[in-house]
PDB file of C-alpha atoms and ligand atoms in Angstrom:
ATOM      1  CA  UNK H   1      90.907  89.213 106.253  1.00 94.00           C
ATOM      2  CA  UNK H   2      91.864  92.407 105.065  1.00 97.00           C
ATOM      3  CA  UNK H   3      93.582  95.081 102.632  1.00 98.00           C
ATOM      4  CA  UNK H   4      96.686  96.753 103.253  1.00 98.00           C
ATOM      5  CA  UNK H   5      97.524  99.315 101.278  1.00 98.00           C
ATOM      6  CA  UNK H   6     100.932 100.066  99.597  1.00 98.00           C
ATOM      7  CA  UNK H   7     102.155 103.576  99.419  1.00 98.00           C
ATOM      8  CA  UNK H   8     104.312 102.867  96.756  1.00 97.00           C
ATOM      9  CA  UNK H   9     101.580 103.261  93.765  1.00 97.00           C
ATOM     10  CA  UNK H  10      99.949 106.687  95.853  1.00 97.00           C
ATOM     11  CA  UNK H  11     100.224 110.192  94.741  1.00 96.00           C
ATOM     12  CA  UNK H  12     103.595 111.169  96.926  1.00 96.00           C
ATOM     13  CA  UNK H  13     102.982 114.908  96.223  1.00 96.00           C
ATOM     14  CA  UNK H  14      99.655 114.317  97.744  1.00 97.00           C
ATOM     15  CA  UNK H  15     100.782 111.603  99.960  1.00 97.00           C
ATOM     16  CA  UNK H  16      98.859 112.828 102.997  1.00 98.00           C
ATOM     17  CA  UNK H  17      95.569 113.085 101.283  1.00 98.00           C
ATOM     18  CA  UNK H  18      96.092 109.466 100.151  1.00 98.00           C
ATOM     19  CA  UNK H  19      96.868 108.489 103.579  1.00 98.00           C
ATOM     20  CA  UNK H  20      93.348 110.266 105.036  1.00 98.00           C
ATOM     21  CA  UNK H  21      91.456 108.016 102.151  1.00 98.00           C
ATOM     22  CA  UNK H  22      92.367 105.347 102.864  1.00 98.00           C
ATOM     23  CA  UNK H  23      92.124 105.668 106.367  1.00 98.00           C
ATOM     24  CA  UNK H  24      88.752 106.996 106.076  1.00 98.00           C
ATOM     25  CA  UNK H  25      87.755 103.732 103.986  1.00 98.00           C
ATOM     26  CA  UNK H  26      88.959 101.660 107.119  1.00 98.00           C
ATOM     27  CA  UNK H  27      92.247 100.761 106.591  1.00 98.00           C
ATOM     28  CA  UNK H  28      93.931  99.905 109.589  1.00 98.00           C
ATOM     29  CA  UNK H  29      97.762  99.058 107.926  1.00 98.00           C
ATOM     30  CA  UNK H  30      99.916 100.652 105.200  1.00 98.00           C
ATOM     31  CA  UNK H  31     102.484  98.610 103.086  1.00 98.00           C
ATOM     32  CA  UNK H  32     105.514 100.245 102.526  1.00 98.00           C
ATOM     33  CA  UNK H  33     107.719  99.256 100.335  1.00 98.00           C
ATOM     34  CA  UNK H  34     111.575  99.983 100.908  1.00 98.00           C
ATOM     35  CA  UNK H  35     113.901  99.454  98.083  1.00 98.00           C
ATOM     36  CA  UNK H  36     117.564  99.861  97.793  1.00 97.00           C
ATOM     37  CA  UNK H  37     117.956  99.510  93.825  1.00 97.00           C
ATOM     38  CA  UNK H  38     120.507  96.018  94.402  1.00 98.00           C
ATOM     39  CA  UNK H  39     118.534  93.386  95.848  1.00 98.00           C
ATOM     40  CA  UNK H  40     115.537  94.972  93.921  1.00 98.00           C
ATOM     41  CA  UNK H  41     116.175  97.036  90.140  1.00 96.00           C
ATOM     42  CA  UNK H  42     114.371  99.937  92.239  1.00 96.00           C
ATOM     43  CA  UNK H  43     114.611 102.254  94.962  1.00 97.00           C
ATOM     44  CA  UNK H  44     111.636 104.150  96.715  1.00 97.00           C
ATOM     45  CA  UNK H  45     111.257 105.263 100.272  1.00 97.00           C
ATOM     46  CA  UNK H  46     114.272 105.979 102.863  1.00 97.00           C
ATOM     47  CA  UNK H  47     113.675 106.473 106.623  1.00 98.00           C
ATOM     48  CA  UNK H  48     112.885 110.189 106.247  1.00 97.00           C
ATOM     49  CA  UNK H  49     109.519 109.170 104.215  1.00 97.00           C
ATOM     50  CA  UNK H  50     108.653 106.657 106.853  1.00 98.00           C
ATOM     51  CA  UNK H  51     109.146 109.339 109.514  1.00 98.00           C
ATOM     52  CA  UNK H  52     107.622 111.738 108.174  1.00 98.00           C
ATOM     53  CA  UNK H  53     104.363 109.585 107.284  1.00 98.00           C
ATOM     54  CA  UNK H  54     104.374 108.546 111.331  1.00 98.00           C
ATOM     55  CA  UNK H  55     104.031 111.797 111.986  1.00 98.00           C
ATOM     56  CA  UNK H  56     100.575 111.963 110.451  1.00 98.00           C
ATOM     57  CA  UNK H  57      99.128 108.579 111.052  1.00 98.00           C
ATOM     58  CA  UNK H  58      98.326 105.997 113.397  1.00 98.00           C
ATOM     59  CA  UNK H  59      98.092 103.315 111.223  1.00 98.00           C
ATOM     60  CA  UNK H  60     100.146  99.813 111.706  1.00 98.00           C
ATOM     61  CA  UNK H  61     102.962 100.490 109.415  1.00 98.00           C
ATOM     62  CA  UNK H  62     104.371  97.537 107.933  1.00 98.00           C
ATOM     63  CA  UNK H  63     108.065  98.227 106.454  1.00 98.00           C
ATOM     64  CA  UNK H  64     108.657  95.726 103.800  1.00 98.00           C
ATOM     65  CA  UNK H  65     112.519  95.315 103.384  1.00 98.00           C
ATOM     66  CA  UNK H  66     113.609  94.900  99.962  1.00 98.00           C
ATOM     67  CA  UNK H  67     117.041  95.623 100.053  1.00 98.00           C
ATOM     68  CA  UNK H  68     120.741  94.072 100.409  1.00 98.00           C
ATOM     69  CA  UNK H  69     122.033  93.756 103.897  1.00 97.00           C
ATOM     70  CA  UNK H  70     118.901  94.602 105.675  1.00 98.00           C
ATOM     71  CA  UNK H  71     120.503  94.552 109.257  1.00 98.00           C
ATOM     72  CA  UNK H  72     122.264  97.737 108.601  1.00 97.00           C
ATOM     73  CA  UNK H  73     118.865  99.082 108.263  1.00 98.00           C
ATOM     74  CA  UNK H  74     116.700  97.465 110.817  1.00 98.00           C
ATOM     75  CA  UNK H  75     117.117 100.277 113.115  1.00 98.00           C
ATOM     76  CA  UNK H  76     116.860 103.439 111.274  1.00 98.00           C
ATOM     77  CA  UNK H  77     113.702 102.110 109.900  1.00 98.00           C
ATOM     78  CA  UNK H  78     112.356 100.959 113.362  1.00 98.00           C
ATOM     79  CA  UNK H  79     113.505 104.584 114.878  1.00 98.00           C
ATOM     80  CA  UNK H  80     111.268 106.426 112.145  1.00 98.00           C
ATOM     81  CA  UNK H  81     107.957 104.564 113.349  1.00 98.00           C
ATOM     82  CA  UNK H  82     107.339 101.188 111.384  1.00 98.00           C
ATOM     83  CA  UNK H  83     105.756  98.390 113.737  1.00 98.00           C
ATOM     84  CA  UNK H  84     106.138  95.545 111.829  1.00 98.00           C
ATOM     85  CA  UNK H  85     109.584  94.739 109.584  1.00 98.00           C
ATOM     86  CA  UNK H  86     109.714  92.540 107.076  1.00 98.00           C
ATOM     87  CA  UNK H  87     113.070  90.748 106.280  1.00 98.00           C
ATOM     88  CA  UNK H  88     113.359  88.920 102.658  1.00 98.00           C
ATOM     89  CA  UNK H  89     114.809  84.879 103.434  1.00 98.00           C
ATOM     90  CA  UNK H  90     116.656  85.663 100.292  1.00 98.00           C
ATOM     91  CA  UNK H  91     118.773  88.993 101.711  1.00 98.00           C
ATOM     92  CA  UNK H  92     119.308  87.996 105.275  1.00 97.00           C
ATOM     93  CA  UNK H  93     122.776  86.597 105.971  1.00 95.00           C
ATOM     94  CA  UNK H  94     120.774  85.603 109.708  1.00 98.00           C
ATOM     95  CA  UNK H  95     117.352  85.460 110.181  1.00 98.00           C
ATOM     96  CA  UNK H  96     117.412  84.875 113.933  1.00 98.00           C
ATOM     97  CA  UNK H  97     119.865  87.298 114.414  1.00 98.00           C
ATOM     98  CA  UNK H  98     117.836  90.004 112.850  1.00 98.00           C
ATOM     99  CA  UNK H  99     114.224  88.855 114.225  1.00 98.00           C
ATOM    100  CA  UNK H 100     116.186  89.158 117.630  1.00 98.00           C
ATOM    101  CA  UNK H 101     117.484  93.112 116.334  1.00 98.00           C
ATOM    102  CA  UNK H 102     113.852  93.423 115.476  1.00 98.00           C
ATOM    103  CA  UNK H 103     111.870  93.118 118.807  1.00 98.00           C
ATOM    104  CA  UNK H 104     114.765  93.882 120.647  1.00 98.00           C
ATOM    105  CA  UNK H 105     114.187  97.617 119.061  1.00 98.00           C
ATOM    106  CA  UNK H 106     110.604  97.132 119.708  1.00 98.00           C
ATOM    107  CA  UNK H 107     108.644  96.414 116.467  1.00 98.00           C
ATOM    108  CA  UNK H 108     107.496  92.795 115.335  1.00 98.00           C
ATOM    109  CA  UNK H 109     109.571  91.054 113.261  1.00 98.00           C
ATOM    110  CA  UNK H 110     108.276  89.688 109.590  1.00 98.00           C
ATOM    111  CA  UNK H 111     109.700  86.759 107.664  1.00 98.00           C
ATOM    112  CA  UNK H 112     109.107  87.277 103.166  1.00 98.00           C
ATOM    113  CA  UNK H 113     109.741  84.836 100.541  1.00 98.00           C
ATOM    114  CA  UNK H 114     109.922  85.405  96.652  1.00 98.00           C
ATOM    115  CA  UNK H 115     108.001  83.540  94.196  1.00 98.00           C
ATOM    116  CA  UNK H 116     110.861  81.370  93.401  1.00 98.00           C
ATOM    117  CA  UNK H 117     112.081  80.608  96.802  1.00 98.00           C
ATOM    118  CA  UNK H 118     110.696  76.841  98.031  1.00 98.00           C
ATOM    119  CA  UNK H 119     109.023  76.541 101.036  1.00 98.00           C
ATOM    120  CA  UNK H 120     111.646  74.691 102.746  1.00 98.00           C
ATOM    121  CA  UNK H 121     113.971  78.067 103.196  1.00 98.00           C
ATOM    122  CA  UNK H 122     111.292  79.114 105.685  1.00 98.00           C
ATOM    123  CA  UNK H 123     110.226  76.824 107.661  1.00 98.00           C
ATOM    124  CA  UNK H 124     112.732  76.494 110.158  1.00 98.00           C
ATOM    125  CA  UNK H 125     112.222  80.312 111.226  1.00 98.00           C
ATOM    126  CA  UNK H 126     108.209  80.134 110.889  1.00 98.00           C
ATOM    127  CA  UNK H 127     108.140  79.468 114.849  1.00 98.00           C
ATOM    128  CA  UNK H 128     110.199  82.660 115.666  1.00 98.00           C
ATOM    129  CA  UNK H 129     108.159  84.848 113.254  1.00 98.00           C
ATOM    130  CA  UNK H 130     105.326  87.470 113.893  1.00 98.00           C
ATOM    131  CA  UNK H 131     104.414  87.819 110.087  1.00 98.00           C
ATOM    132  CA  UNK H 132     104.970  85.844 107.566  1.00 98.00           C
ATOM    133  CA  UNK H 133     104.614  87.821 104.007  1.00 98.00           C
ATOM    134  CA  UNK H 134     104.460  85.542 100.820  1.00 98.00           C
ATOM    135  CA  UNK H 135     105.238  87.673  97.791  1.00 98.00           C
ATOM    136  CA  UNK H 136     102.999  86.851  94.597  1.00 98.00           C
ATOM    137  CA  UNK H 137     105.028  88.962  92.333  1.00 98.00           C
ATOM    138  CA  UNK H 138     109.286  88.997  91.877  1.00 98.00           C
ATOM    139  CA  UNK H 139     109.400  92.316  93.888  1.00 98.00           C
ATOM    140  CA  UNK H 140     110.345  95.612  92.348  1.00 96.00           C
ATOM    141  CA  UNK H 141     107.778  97.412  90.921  1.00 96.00           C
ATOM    142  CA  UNK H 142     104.023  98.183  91.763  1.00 94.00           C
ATOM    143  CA  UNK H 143     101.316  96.521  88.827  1.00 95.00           C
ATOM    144  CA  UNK H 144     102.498  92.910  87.852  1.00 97.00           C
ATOM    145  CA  UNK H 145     100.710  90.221  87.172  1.00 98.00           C
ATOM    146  CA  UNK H 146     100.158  87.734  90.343  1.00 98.00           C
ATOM    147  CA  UNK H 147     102.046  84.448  90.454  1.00 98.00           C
ATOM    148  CA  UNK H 148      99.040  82.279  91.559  1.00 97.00           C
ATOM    149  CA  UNK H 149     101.746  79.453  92.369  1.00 97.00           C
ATOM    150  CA  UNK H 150     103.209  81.521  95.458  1.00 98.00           C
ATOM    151  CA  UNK H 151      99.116  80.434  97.000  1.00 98.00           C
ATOM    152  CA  UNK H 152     100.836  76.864  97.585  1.00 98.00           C
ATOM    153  CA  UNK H 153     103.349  78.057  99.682  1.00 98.00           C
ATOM    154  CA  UNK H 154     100.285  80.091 101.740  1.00 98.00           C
ATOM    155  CA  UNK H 155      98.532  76.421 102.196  1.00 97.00           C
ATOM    156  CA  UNK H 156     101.652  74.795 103.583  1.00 98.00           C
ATOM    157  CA  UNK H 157     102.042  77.490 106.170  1.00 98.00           C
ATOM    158  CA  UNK H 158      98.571  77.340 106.875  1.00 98.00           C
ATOM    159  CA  UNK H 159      99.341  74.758 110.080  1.00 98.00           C
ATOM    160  CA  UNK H 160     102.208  76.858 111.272  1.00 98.00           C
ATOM    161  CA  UNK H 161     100.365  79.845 111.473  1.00 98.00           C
ATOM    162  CA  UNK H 162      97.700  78.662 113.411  1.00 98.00           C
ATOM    163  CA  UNK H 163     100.170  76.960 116.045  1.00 98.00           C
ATOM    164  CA  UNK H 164     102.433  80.150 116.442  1.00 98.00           C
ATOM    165  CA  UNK H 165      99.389  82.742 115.622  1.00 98.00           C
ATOM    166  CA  UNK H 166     100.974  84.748 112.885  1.00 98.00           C
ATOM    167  CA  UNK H 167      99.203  86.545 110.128  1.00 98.00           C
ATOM    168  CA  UNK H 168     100.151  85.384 106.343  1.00 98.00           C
ATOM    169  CA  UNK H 169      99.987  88.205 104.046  1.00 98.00           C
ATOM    170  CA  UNK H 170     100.825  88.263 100.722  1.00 98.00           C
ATOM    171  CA  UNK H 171     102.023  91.131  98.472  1.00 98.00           C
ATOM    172  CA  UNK H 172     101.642  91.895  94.470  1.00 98.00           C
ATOM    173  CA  UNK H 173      98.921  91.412  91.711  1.00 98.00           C
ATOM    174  CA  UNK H 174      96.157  92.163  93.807  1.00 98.00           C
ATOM    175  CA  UNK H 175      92.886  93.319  91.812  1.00 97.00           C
ATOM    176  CA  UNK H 176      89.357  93.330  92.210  1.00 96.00           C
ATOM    177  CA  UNK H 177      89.050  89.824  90.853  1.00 96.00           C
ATOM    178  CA  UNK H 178      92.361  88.357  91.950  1.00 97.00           C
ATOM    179  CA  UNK H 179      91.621  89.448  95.466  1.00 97.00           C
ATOM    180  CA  UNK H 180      89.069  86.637  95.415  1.00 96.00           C
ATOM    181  CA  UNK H 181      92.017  84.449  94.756  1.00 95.00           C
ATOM    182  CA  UNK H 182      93.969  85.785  97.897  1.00 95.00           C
ATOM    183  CA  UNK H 183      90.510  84.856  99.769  1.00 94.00           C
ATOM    184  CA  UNK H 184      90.254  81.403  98.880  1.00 94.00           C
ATOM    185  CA  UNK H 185      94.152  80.947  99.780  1.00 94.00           C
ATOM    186  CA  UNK H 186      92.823  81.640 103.211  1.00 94.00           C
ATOM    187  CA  UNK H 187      95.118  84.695 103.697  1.00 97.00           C
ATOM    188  CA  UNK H 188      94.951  87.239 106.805  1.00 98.00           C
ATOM    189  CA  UNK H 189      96.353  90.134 104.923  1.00 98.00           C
ATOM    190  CA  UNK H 190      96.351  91.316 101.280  1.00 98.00           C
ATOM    191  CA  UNK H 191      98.489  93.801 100.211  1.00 98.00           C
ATOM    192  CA  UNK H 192      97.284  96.535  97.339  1.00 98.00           C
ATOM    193  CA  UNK H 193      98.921  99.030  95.635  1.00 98.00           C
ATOM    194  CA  UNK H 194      97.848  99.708  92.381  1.00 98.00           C
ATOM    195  CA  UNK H 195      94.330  98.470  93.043  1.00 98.00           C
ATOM    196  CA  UNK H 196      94.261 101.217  95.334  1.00 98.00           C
ATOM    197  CA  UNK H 197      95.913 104.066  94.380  1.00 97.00           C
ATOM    198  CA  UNK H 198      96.384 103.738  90.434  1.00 92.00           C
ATOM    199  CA  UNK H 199      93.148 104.775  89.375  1.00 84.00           C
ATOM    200  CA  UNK H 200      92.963 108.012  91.965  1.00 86.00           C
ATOM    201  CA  UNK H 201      90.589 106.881  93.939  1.00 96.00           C
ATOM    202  CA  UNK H 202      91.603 105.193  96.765  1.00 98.00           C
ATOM    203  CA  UNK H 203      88.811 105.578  99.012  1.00 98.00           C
ATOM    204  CA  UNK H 204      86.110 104.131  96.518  1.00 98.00           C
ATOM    205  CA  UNK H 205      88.996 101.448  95.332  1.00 98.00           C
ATOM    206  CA  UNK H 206      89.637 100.496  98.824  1.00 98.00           C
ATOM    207  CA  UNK H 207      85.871  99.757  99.291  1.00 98.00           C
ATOM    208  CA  UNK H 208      85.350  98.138  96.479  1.00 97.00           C
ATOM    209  CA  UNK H 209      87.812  95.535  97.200  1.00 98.00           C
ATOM    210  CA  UNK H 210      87.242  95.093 100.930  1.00 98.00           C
ATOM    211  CA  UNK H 211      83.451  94.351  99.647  1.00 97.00           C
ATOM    212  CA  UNK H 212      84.396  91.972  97.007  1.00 96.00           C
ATOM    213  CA  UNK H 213      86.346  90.180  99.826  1.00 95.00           C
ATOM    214  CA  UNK H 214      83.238  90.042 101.700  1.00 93.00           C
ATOM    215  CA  UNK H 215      80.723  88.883  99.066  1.00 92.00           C
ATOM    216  CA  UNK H 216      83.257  86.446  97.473  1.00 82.00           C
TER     217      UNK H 216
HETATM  218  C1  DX5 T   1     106.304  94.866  94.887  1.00 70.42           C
HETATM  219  C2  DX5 T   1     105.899  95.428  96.223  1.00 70.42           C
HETATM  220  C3  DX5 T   1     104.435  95.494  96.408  1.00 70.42           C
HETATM  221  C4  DX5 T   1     103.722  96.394  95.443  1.00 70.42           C
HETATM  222  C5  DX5 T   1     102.427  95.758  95.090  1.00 70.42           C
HETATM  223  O1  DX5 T   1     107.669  94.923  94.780  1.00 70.42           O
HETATM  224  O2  DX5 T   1     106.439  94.659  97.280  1.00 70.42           O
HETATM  225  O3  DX5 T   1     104.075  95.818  97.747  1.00 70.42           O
HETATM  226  O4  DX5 T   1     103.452  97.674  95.948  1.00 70.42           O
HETATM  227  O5  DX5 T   1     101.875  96.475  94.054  1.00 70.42           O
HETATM  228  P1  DX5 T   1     100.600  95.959  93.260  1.00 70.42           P
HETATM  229  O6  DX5 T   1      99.517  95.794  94.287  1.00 70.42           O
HETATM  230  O7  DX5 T   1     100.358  97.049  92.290  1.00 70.42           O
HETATM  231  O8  DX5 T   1     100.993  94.657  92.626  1.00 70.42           O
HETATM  232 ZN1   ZN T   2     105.616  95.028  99.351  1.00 70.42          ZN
END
């Protein structure tokens, strides 16, 4: 079990400094989190940013889709470094199809639900997946409150992830005492952003909540 820290509450003017905390607290993944301002009221990182953030890390980078027609994007994403991408249920008009785009290109294809979406719109693709990414806030913005609900969905995929060996991760509302939560759920993978970065300490922040994890 783990943190994985999202980019999108760091310091971008200082972006590489937040990057070398983080690191330097043990992180081995980074979150990003790719908006297109349509399937999400936001926008935030293009494939230049992801490129350019590559360049200066070795870090599993974990490019979480939020946007309208993702297959149009697949690649440019994939060509500027991420190793894991994340495709939202509720914005691909094919999963398969885009899993298959996915590793074809070489990364490792990720399946995310919503909080609203039922369990049932996944489980037909939870064989074919390589990450499965329940979302614990509607996505959007960085600092919500966590949807404690979404931790049902973790349970039911529980079995499936232990038969096909993907990681569940889940994504929003993550704190120093909701993190506990996230642990009890039985999660691989928690994602912080705020927690993290808000405060401007990320190193400290980062240790703080890998230790809770620990103690909990
Ligand atoms: C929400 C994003 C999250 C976000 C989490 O739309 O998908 O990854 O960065 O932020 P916190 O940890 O602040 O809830
Ligand atoms: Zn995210």
């Amino acid at each position: 079990m783990e943190i994985v820290p999202s980019l999108l509450s760091a310091d971008f003017i200082r972006l590489q400094e937040e990057i070398r905390a983080v690191e330097a607290a043990g992180a081995r993944r980074l979150h990003l989190d790719i908006m297109d301002g349509h399937f999400v009221p936001n926008i935030t990182i293009g494939p230049f940013i992801v490129e350019a953030i590559r360049k200066i890390t070795q870090l599993h980078l974990e490019s979480h889709l939020m946007i309208t027609n993702p297959e149009k994007f697949i690649e440019p994403y994939i060509k500027a470094g991420s190793d894991t991408v994340g495709i939202h249920v509720e914005s691909s008009g094919d999963v398969l199809r885009d899993f298959d785009t996915i590793r074809r290109l070489g990364a490792k294809p990720g399946l995310v639900i919503n909080p609203p979406t039922p369990f049932e719109k996944i489980e037909t693709y939870l064989e074919f997946t390589e990450h499965l990414l329940v979302m614990t806030v509607n996505p959007g913005f960085g600092g919500q409150t966590m949807i404690k609900e979404a931790f049902a969905k973790v349970r039911l995929a529980k079995p499936y992830s232990r038969k096909y060996g993907f990681p569940i991760e889940i994504d929003g509302g993550v704190n120093i005492e909701t993190v506990v939560d996230a642990k009890l759920a039985g999660v691989d993978l928690i994602v912080a952003g705020s927690a993290v970065f808000s405060a401007g300490k990320p190193y400290d922040n980062f240790l703080a909540l890998t230790e809770k994890l620990q103690s909990a």
